């Protein structure tokens, strides 16, 4: 029942405490919910990185000519 409402009870403090999610679990939930957007974003980052590397390599070749 505690997992449903994310509330825990501490008997030593006699207080209710709301359990916080960690940042990694929040990010994982967003990725799991938006699989297509995550794929598009990660593909964009990977292809942009490859593109910058190829441009850099081409400029180095042009400098040698």
PDB file of N, CA, C and O in Angstrom:
ATOM      1  N   UNK A   1       0.806  -1.188   0.000  1.00  0.00           N
ATOM      2  CA  UNK A   1       0.000   0.000   0.000  1.00  0.00           C
ATOM      3  C   UNK A   1       0.857   1.264   0.000  1.00  0.00           C
ATOM      4  O   UNK A   1       0.474   2.265  -0.554  1.00  0.00           O
ATOM      5  N   UNK A   2       2.039   1.202   0.604  1.00  0.00           N
ATOM      6  CA  UNK A   2       2.918   2.365   0.626  1.00  0.00           C
ATOM      7  C   UNK A   2       3.423   2.712  -0.764  1.00  0.00           C
ATOM      8  O   UNK A   2       3.669   3.876  -1.062  1.00  0.00           O
ATOM      9  N   UNK A   3       3.577   1.708  -1.632  1.00  0.00           N
ATOM     10  CA  UNK A   3       4.072   1.966  -2.973  1.00  0.00           C
ATOM     11  C   UNK A   3       3.050   2.696  -3.825  1.00  0.00           C
ATOM     12  O   UNK A   3       3.412   3.437  -4.730  1.00  0.00           O
ATOM     13  N   UNK A   4       1.781   2.518  -3.545  1.00  0.00           N
ATOM     14  CA  UNK A   4       0.737   3.153  -4.347  1.00  0.00           C
ATOM     15  C   UNK A   4       0.705   4.651  -4.090  1.00  0.00           C
ATOM     16  O   UNK A   4       0.668   5.452  -5.009  1.00  0.00           O
ATOM     17  N   UNK A   5       0.742   5.053  -2.833  1.00  0.00           N
ATOM     18  CA  UNK A   5       0.634   6.464  -2.492  1.00  0.00           C
ATOM     19  C   UNK A   5       1.979   7.145  -2.264  1.00  0.00           C
ATOM     20  O   UNK A   5       2.036   8.348  -2.059  1.00  0.00           O
ATOM     21  N   UNK A   6       3.051   6.398  -2.278  1.00  0.00           N
ATOM     22  CA  UNK A   6       4.411   6.914  -2.083  1.00  0.00           C
ATOM     23  C   UNK A   6       4.543   7.647  -0.749  1.00  0.00           C
ATOM     24  O   UNK A   6       5.127   8.719  -0.662  1.00  0.00           O
ATOM     25  N   UNK A   7       3.971   7.073   0.285  1.00  0.00           N
ATOM     26  CA  UNK A   7       4.042   7.659   1.623  1.00  0.00           C
ATOM     27  C   UNK A   7       4.602   6.608   2.566  1.00  0.00           C
ATOM     28  O   UNK A   7       4.217   5.453   2.534  1.00  0.00           O
ATOM     29  N   UNK A   8       5.508   7.019   3.418  1.00  0.00           N
ATOM     30  CA  UNK A   8       6.028   6.119   4.439  1.00  0.00           C
ATOM     31  C   UNK A   8       5.802   6.742   5.802  1.00  0.00           C
ATOM     32  O   UNK A   8       5.669   7.959   5.936  1.00  0.00           O
ATOM     33  N   UNK A   9       5.769   5.913   6.797  1.00  0.00           N
ATOM     34  CA  UNK A   9       5.527   6.384   8.162  1.00  0.00           C
ATOM     35  C   UNK A   9       6.713   6.010   9.028  1.00  0.00           C
ATOM     36  O   UNK A   9       7.112   4.853   9.087  1.00  0.00           O
ATOM     37  N   UNK A  10       7.301   6.985   9.688  1.00  0.00           N
ATOM     38  CA  UNK A  10       8.449   6.770  10.548  1.00  0.00           C
ATOM     39  C   UNK A  10       7.959   6.806  11.995  1.00  0.00           C
ATOM     40  O   UNK A  10       7.509   7.842  12.483  1.00  0.00           O
ATOM     41  N   UNK A  11       8.051   5.678  12.691  1.00  0.00           N
ATOM     42  CA  UNK A  11       7.537   5.600  14.062  1.00  0.00           C
ATOM     43  C   UNK A  11       8.401   6.361  15.053  1.00  0.00           C
ATOM     44  O   UNK A  11       7.907   6.861  16.053  1.00  0.00           O
ATOM     45  N   UNK A  12       9.693   6.472  14.789  1.00  0.00           N
ATOM     46  CA  UNK A  12      10.561   7.184  15.731  1.00  0.00           C
ATOM     47  C   UNK A  12      10.300   8.693  15.701  1.00  0.00           C
ATOM     48  O   UNK A  12      10.394   9.360  16.718  1.00  0.00           O
ATOM     49  N   UNK A  13       9.976   9.229  14.536  1.00  0.00           N
ATOM     50  CA  UNK A  13       9.692  10.656  14.430  1.00  0.00           C
ATOM     51  C   UNK A  13       8.200  10.953  14.555  1.00  0.00           C
ATOM     52  O   UNK A  13       7.814  12.100  14.751  1.00  0.00           O
ATOM     53  N   UNK A  14       7.374   9.929  14.405  1.00  0.00           N
ATOM     54  CA  UNK A  14       5.920  10.062  14.443  1.00  0.00           C
ATOM     55  C   UNK A  14       5.432  11.052  13.385  1.00  0.00           C
ATOM     56  O   UNK A  14       4.632  11.943  13.651  1.00  0.00           O
ATOM     57  N   UNK A  15       5.973  10.918  12.185  1.00  0.00           N
ATOM     58  CA  UNK A  15       5.616  11.804  11.076  1.00  0.00           C
ATOM     59  C   UNK A  15       5.413  10.985   9.814  1.00  0.00           C
ATOM     60  O   UNK A  15       5.990   9.921   9.644  1.00  0.00           O
ATOM     61  N   UNK A  16       4.613  11.546   8.931  1.00  0.00           N
ATOM     62  CA  UNK A  16       4.468  10.982   7.590  1.00  0.00           C
ATOM     63  C   UNK A  16       5.502  11.631   6.687  1.00  0.00           C
ATOM     64  O   UNK A  16       5.817  12.810   6.820  1.00  0.00           O
ATOM     65  N   UNK A  17       6.017  10.875   5.767  1.00  0.00           N
ATOM     66  CA  UNK A  17       7.046  11.387   4.868  1.00  0.00           C
ATOM     67  C   UNK A  17       6.702  10.940   3.457  1.00  0.00           C
ATOM     68  O   UNK A  17       6.450   9.760   3.220  1.00  0.00           O
ATOM     69  N   UNK A  18       6.691  11.881   2.517  1.00  0.00           N
ATOM     70  CA  UNK A  18       6.441  11.551   1.114  1.00  0.00           C
ATOM     71  C   UNK A  18       7.768  11.134   0.499  1.00  0.00           C
ATOM     72  O   UNK A  18       8.756  11.866   0.569  1.00  0.00           O
ATOM     73  N   UNK A  19       7.784   9.960  -0.115  1.00  0.00           N
ATOM     74  CA  UNK A  19       9.008   9.427  -0.699  1.00  0.00           C
ATOM     75  C   UNK A  19       9.242  10.091  -2.057  1.00  0.00           C
ATOM     76  O   UNK A  19       8.348  10.150  -2.890  1.00  0.00           O
ATOM     77  N   UNK A  20      10.443  10.613  -2.261  1.00  0.00           N
ATOM     78  CA  UNK A  20      10.787  11.282  -3.509  1.00  0.00           C
ATOM     79  C   UNK A  20      11.405  10.297  -4.486  1.00  0.00           C
ATOM     80  O   UNK A  20      12.147   9.409  -4.093  1.00  0.00           O
ATOM     81  N   UNK A  21      11.104  10.511  -5.762  1.00  0.00           N
ATOM     82  CA  UNK A  21      11.721   9.689  -6.803  1.00  0.00           C
ATOM     83  C   UNK A  21      13.107  10.240  -7.113  1.00  0.00           C
ATOM     84  O   UNK A  21      13.344  11.436  -7.017  1.00  0.00           O
ATOM     85  N   UNK A  22      13.988   9.376  -7.487  1.00  0.00           N
ATOM     86  CA  UNK A  22      15.313   9.811  -7.893  1.00  0.00           C
ATOM     87  C   UNK A  22      15.245  10.328  -9.325  1.00  0.00           C
ATOM     88  O   UNK A  22      14.357   9.988 -10.092  1.00  0.00           O
ATOM     89  N   UNK A  23      16.205  11.165  -9.679  1.00  0.00           N
ATOM     90  CA  UNK A  23      16.224  11.802 -10.996  1.00  0.00           C
ATOM     91  C   UNK A  23      16.357  10.762 -12.101  1.00  0.00           C
ATOM     92  O   UNK A  23      15.778  10.909 -13.177  1.00  0.00           O
ATOM     93  N   UNK A  24      17.083   9.665 -11.837  1.00  0.00           N
ATOM     94  CA  UNK A  24      17.273   8.640 -12.857  1.00  0.00           C
ATOM     95  C   UNK A  24      15.962   7.933 -13.175  1.00  0.00           C
ATOM     96  O   UNK A  24      15.681   7.621 -14.327  1.00  0.00           O
ATOM     97  N   UNK A  25      15.153   7.698 -12.174  1.00  0.00           N
ATOM     98  CA  UNK A  25      13.878   7.030 -12.421  1.00  0.00           C
ATOM     99  C   UNK A  25      12.929   7.937 -13.186  1.00  0.00           C
ATOM    100  O   UNK A  25      12.151   7.477 -14.022  1.00  0.00           O
ATOM    101  N   UNK A  26      12.988   9.254 -12.931  1.00  0.00           N
ATOM    102  CA  UNK A  26      12.152  10.198 -13.681  1.00  0.00           C
ATOM    103  C   UNK A  26      12.571  10.227 -15.146  1.00  0.00           C
ATOM    104  O   UNK A  26      11.731  10.222 -16.039  1.00  0.00           O
ATOM    105  N   UNK A  27      13.880  10.272 -15.386  1.00  0.00           N
ATOM    106  CA  UNK A  27      14.378  10.290 -16.768  1.00  0.00           C
ATOM    107  C   UNK A  27      14.014   8.999 -17.481  1.00  0.00           C
ATOM    108  O   UNK A  27      13.592   9.015 -18.639  1.00  0.00           O
ATOM    109  N   UNK A  28      14.140   7.874 -16.786  1.00  0.00           N
ATOM    110  CA  UNK A  28      13.795   6.583 -17.380  1.00  0.00           C
ATOM    111  C   UNK A  28      12.308   6.523 -17.729  1.00  0.00           C
ATOM    112  O   UNK A  28      11.935   5.992 -18.776  1.00  0.00           O
ATOM    113  N   UNK A  29      11.454   7.085 -16.893  1.00  0.00           N
ATOM    114  CA  UNK A  29      10.017   7.108 -17.188  1.00  0.00           C
ATOM    115  C   UNK A  29       9.720   7.955 -18.419  1.00  0.00           C
ATOM    116  O   UNK A  29       8.878   7.597 -19.238  1.00  0.00           O
ATOM    117  N   UNK A  30      10.403   9.093 -18.561  1.00  0.00           N
ATOM    118  CA  UNK A  30      10.194   9.956 -19.725  1.00  0.00           C
ATOM    119  C   UNK A  30      10.651   9.247 -20.992  1.00  0.00           C
ATOM    120  O   UNK A  30       9.970   9.290 -22.023  1.00  0.00           O
ATOM    121  N   UNK A  31      11.799   8.574 -20.911  1.00  0.00           N
ATOM    122  CA  UNK A  31      12.305   7.834 -22.074  1.00  0.00           C
ATOM    123  C   UNK A  31      11.357   6.702 -22.436  1.00  0.00           C
ATOM    124  O   UNK A  31      11.062   6.471 -23.612  1.00  0.00           O
ATOM    125  N   UNK A  32      10.862   6.005 -21.438  1.00  0.00           N
ATOM    126  CA  UNK A  32       9.956   4.889 -21.689  1.00  0.00           C
ATOM    127  C   UNK A  32       8.631   5.368 -22.280  1.00  0.00           C
ATOM    128  O   UNK A  32       8.057   4.703 -23.136  1.00  0.00           O
ATOM    129  N   UNK A  33       8.173   6.535 -21.852  1.00  0.00           N
ATOM    130  CA  UNK A  33       6.897   7.071 -22.336  1.00  0.00           C
ATOM    131  C   UNK A  33       7.024   7.637 -23.749  1.00  0.00           C
ATOM    132  O   UNK A  33       6.121   7.488 -24.559  1.00  0.00           O
ATOM    133  N   UNK A  34       8.145   8.269 -24.073  1.00  0.00           N
ATOM    134  CA  UNK A  34       8.336   8.938 -25.366  1.00  0.00           C
ATOM    135  C   UNK A  34       9.446   8.258 -26.151  1.00  0.00           C
ATOM    136  O   UNK A  34      10.487   8.849 -26.402  1.00  0.00           O
ATOM    137  N   UNK A  35       9.220   7.033 -26.564  1.00  0.00           N
ATOM    138  CA  UNK A  35      10.272   6.261 -27.238  1.00  0.00           C
ATOM    139  C   UNK A  35      10.654   6.862 -28.586  1.00  0.00           C
ATOM    140  O   UNK A  35      11.832   6.921 -28.935  1.00  0.00           O
ATOM    141  N   UNK A  36       9.680   7.319 -29.347  1.00  0.00           N
ATOM    142  CA  UNK A  36       9.977   7.853 -30.690  1.00  0.00           C
ATOM    143  C   UNK A  36      10.765   9.154 -30.587  1.00  0.00           C
ATOM    144  O   UNK A  36      11.758   9.340 -31.301  1.00  0.00           O
ATOM    145  N   UNK A  37      10.362  10.046 -29.675  1.00  0.00           N
ATOM    146  CA  UNK A  37      11.083  11.305 -29.528  1.00  0.00           C
ATOM    147  C   UNK A  37      12.495  11.070 -28.997  1.00  0.00           C
ATOM    148  O   UNK A  37      13.428  11.762 -29.405  1.00  0.00           O
ATOM    149  N   UNK A  38      12.663  10.100 -28.133  1.00  0.00           N
ATOM    150  CA  UNK A  38      13.988   9.762 -27.625  1.00  0.00           C
ATOM    151  C   UNK A  38      14.864   9.226 -28.748  1.00  0.00           C
ATOM    152  O   UNK A  38      16.039   9.581 -28.853  1.00  0.00           O
ATOM    153  N   UNK A  39      14.296   8.390 -29.594  1.00  0.00           N
ATOM    154  CA  UNK A  39      15.037   7.851 -30.736  1.00  0.00           C
ATOM    155  C   UNK A  39      15.436   8.968 -31.695  1.00  0.00           C
ATOM    156  O   UNK A  39      16.579   9.017 -32.165  1.00  0.00           O
ATOM    157  N   UNK A  40      14.521   9.885 -31.974  1.00  0.00           N
ATOM    158  CA  UNK A  40      14.816  11.002 -32.877  1.00  0.00           C
ATOM    159  C   UNK A  40      15.900  11.888 -32.279  1.00  0.00           C
ATOM    160  O   UNK A  40      16.852  12.278 -32.978  1.00  0.00           O
ATOM    161  N   UNK A  41      15.795  12.213 -31.008  1.00  0.00           N
ATOM    162  CA  UNK A  41      16.773  13.082 -30.363  1.00  0.00           C
ATOM    163  C   UNK A  41      18.151  12.432 -30.311  1.00  0.00           C
ATOM    164  O   UNK A  41      19.159  13.077 -30.618  1.00  0.00           O
ATOM    165  N   UNK A  42      18.208  11.164 -29.925  1.00  0.00           N
ATOM    166  CA  UNK A  42      19.512  10.493 -29.853  1.00  0.00           C
ATOM    167  C   UNK A  42      20.121  10.310 -31.243  1.00  0.00           C
ATOM    168  O   UNK A  42      21.337  10.433 -31.403  1.00  0.00           O
ATOM    169  N   UNK A  43      19.290  10.042 -32.251  1.00  0.00           N
ATOM    170  CA  UNK A  43      19.800   9.944 -33.626  1.00  0.00           C
ATOM    171  C   UNK A  43      20.348  11.284 -34.096  1.00  0.00           C
ATOM    172  O   UNK A  43      21.397  11.339 -34.743  1.00  0.00           O
ATOM    173  N   UNK A  44      19.652  12.354 -33.763  1.00  0.00           N
ATOM    174  CA  UNK A  44      20.120  13.691 -34.145  1.00  0.00           C
ATOM    175  C   UNK A  44      21.475  13.996 -33.519  1.00  0.00           C
ATOM    176  O   UNK A  44      22.385  14.486 -34.199  1.00  0.00           O
ATOM    177  N   UNK A  45      21.635  13.691 -32.240  1.00  0.00           N
ATOM    178  CA  UNK A  45      22.912  13.945 -31.560  1.00  0.00           C
ATOM    179  C   UNK A  45      24.031  13.106 -32.169  1.00  0.00           C
ATOM    180  O   UNK A  45      25.124  13.616 -32.445  1.00  0.00           O
ATOM    181  N   UNK A  46      23.756  11.826 -32.415  1.00  0.00           N
ATOM    182  CA  UNK A  46      24.792  10.939 -32.975  1.00  0.00           C
ATOM    183  C   UNK A  46      25.180  11.375 -34.385  1.00  0.00           C
ATOM    184  O   UNK A  46      26.373  11.458 -34.710  1.00  0.00           O
ATOM    185  N   UNK A  47      24.205  11.653 -35.222  1.00  0.00           N
ATOM    186  CA  UNK A  47      24.508  12.041 -36.602  1.00  0.00           C
ATOM    187  C   UNK A  47      25.168  13.415 -36.671  1.00  0.00           C
ATOM    188  O   UNK A  47      26.037  13.644 -37.529  1.00  0.00           O
ATOM    189  N   UNK A  48      24.805  14.329 -35.792  1.00  0.00           N
ATOM    190  CA  UNK A  48      25.465  15.638 -35.759  1.00  0.00           C
ATOM    191  C   UNK A  48      26.925  15.501 -35.359  1.00  0.00           C
ATOM    192  O   UNK A  48      27.803  16.168 -35.924  1.00  0.00           O
ATOM    193  N   UNK A  49      27.187  14.635 -34.405  1.00  0.00           N
ATOM    194  CA  UNK A  49      28.564  14.407 -33.979  1.00  0.00           C
ATOM    195  C   UNK A  49      29.399  13.820 -35.116  1.00  0.00           C
ATOM    196  O   UNK A  49      30.530  14.263 -35.368  1.00  0.00           O
ATOM    197  N   UNK A  50      28.848  12.861 -35.815  1.00  0.00           N
ATOM    198  CA  UNK A  50      29.550  12.259 -36.955  1.00  0.00           C
ATOM    199  C   UNK A  50      29.778  13.305 -38.036  1.00  0.00           C
ATOM    200  O   UNK A  50      30.858  13.373 -38.641  1.00  0.00           O
ATOM    201  N   UNK A  51      28.779  14.153 -38.272  1.00  0.00           N
ATOM    202  CA  UNK A  51      28.895  15.193 -39.292  1.00  0.00           C
ATOM    203  C   UNK A  51      30.017  16.174 -38.955  1.00  0.00           C
ATOM    204  O   UNK A  51      30.824  16.528 -39.829  1.00  0.00           O
ATOM    205  N   UNK A  52      30.103  16.624 -37.716  1.00  0.00           N
ATOM    206  CA  UNK A  52      31.175  17.541 -37.324  1.00  0.00           C
ATOM    207  C   UNK A  52      32.545  16.885 -37.450  1.00  0.00           C
ATOM    208  O   UNK A  52      33.512  17.529 -37.862  1.00  0.00           O
ATOM    209  N   UNK A  53      32.642  15.611 -37.127  1.00  0.00           N
ATOM    210  CA  UNK A  53      33.915  14.910 -37.267  1.00  0.00           C
ATOM    211  C   UNK A  53      34.324  14.819 -38.742  1.00  0.00           C
ATOM    212  O   UNK A  53      35.488  15.038 -39.084  1.00  0.00           O
ATOM    213  N   UNK A  54      33.360  14.521 -39.614  1.00  0.00           N
ATOM    214  CA  UNK A  54      33.677  14.428 -41.042  1.00  0.00           C
ATOM    215  C   UNK A  54      34.081  15.781 -41.616  1.00  0.00           C
ATOM    216  O   UNK A  54      34.998  15.864 -42.448  1.00  0.00           O
ATOM    217  N   UNK A  55      33.433  16.841 -41.200  1.00  0.00           N
ATOM    218  CA  UNK A  55      33.809  18.178 -41.659  1.00  0.00           C
ATOM    219  C   UNK A  55      35.215  18.525 -41.182  1.00  0.00           C
ATOM    220  O   UNK A  55      36.038  19.066 -41.943  1.00  0.00           O
ATOM    221  N   UNK A  56      35.523  18.205 -39.930  1.00  0.00           N
ATOM    222  CA  UNK A  56      36.850  18.465 -39.385  1.00  0.00           C
ATOM    223  C   UNK A  56      37.916  17.685 -40.159  1.00  0.00           C
ATOM    224  O   UNK A  56      38.965  18.228 -40.517  1.00  0.00           O
ATOM    225  N   UNK A  57      37.642  16.431 -40.457  1.00  0.00           N
ATOM    226  CA  UNK A  57      38.595  15.612 -41.212  1.00  0.00           C
ATOM    227  C   UNK A  57      38.790  16.158 -42.623  1.00  0.00           C
ATOM    228  O   UNK A  57      39.908  16.196 -43.144  1.00  0.00           O
ATOM    229  N   UNK A  58      37.709  16.612 -43.244  1.00  0.00           N
ATOM    230  CA  UNK A  58      37.800  17.169 -44.587  1.00  0.00           C
ATOM    231  C   UNK A  58      38.617  18.456 -44.581  1.00  0.00           C
ATOM    232  O   UNK A  58      39.426  18.695 -45.499  1.00  0.00           O
ATOM    233  N   UNK A  59      38.452  19.293 -43.570  1.00  0.00           N
ATOM    234  CA  UNK A  59      39.231  20.518 -43.485  1.00  0.00           C
ATOM    235  C   UNK A  59      40.706  20.217 -43.288  1.00  0.00           C
ATOM    236  O   UNK A  59      41.564  20.913 -43.834  1.00  0.00           O
ATOM    237  N   UNK A  60      41.026  19.177 -42.521  1.00  0.00           N
ATOM    238  CA  UNK A  60      42.433  18.786 -42.340  1.00  0.00           C
ATOM    239  C   UNK A  60      43.040  18.323 -43.667  1.00  0.00           C
ATOM    240  O   UNK A  60      44.192  18.628 -43.972  1.00  0.00           O
ATOM    241  N   UNK A  61      42.257  17.601 -44.465  1.00  0.00           N
ATOM    242  CA  UNK A  61      42.753  17.142 -45.773  1.00  0.00           C
ATOM    243  C   UNK A  61      42.981  18.328 -46.683  1.00  0.00           C
ATOM    244  O   UNK A  61      43.981  18.388 -47.411  1.00  0.00           O
ATOM    245  N   UNK A  62      42.060  19.313 -46.662  1.00  0.00           N
ATOM    246  CA  UNK A  62      42.229  20.498 -47.502  1.00  0.00           C
ATOM    247  C   UNK A  62      43.442  21.325 -47.097  1.00  0.00           C
ATOM    248  O   UNK A  62      44.075  21.948 -47.959  1.00  0.00           O
ATOM    249  N   UNK A  63      43.756  21.350 -45.817  1.00  0.00           N
ATOM    250  CA  UNK A  63      44.942  22.094 -45.372  1.00  0.00           C
ATOM    251  C   UNK A  63      46.229  21.488 -45.885  1.00  0.00           C
ATOM    252  O   UNK A  63      47.212  22.186 -46.107  1.00  0.00           O
ATOM    253  N   UNK A  64      46.247  20.166 -46.098  1.00  0.00           N
ATOM    254  CA  UNK A  64      47.450  19.502 -46.560  1.00  0.00           C
ATOM    255  C   UNK A  64      47.678  19.686 -48.060  1.00  0.00           C
ATOM    256  O   UNK A  64      48.785  19.505 -48.536  1.00  0.00           O
ATOM    257  N   UNK A  65      46.647  20.036 -48.780  1.00  0.00           N
ATOM    258  CA  UNK A  65      46.791  20.196 -50.236  1.00  0.00           C
ATOM    259  C   UNK A  65      47.460  21.491 -50.576  1.00  0.00           C
ATOM    260  O   UNK A  65      47.386  22.500 -50.097  1.00  0.00           O
TER     261      UNK A  65
END
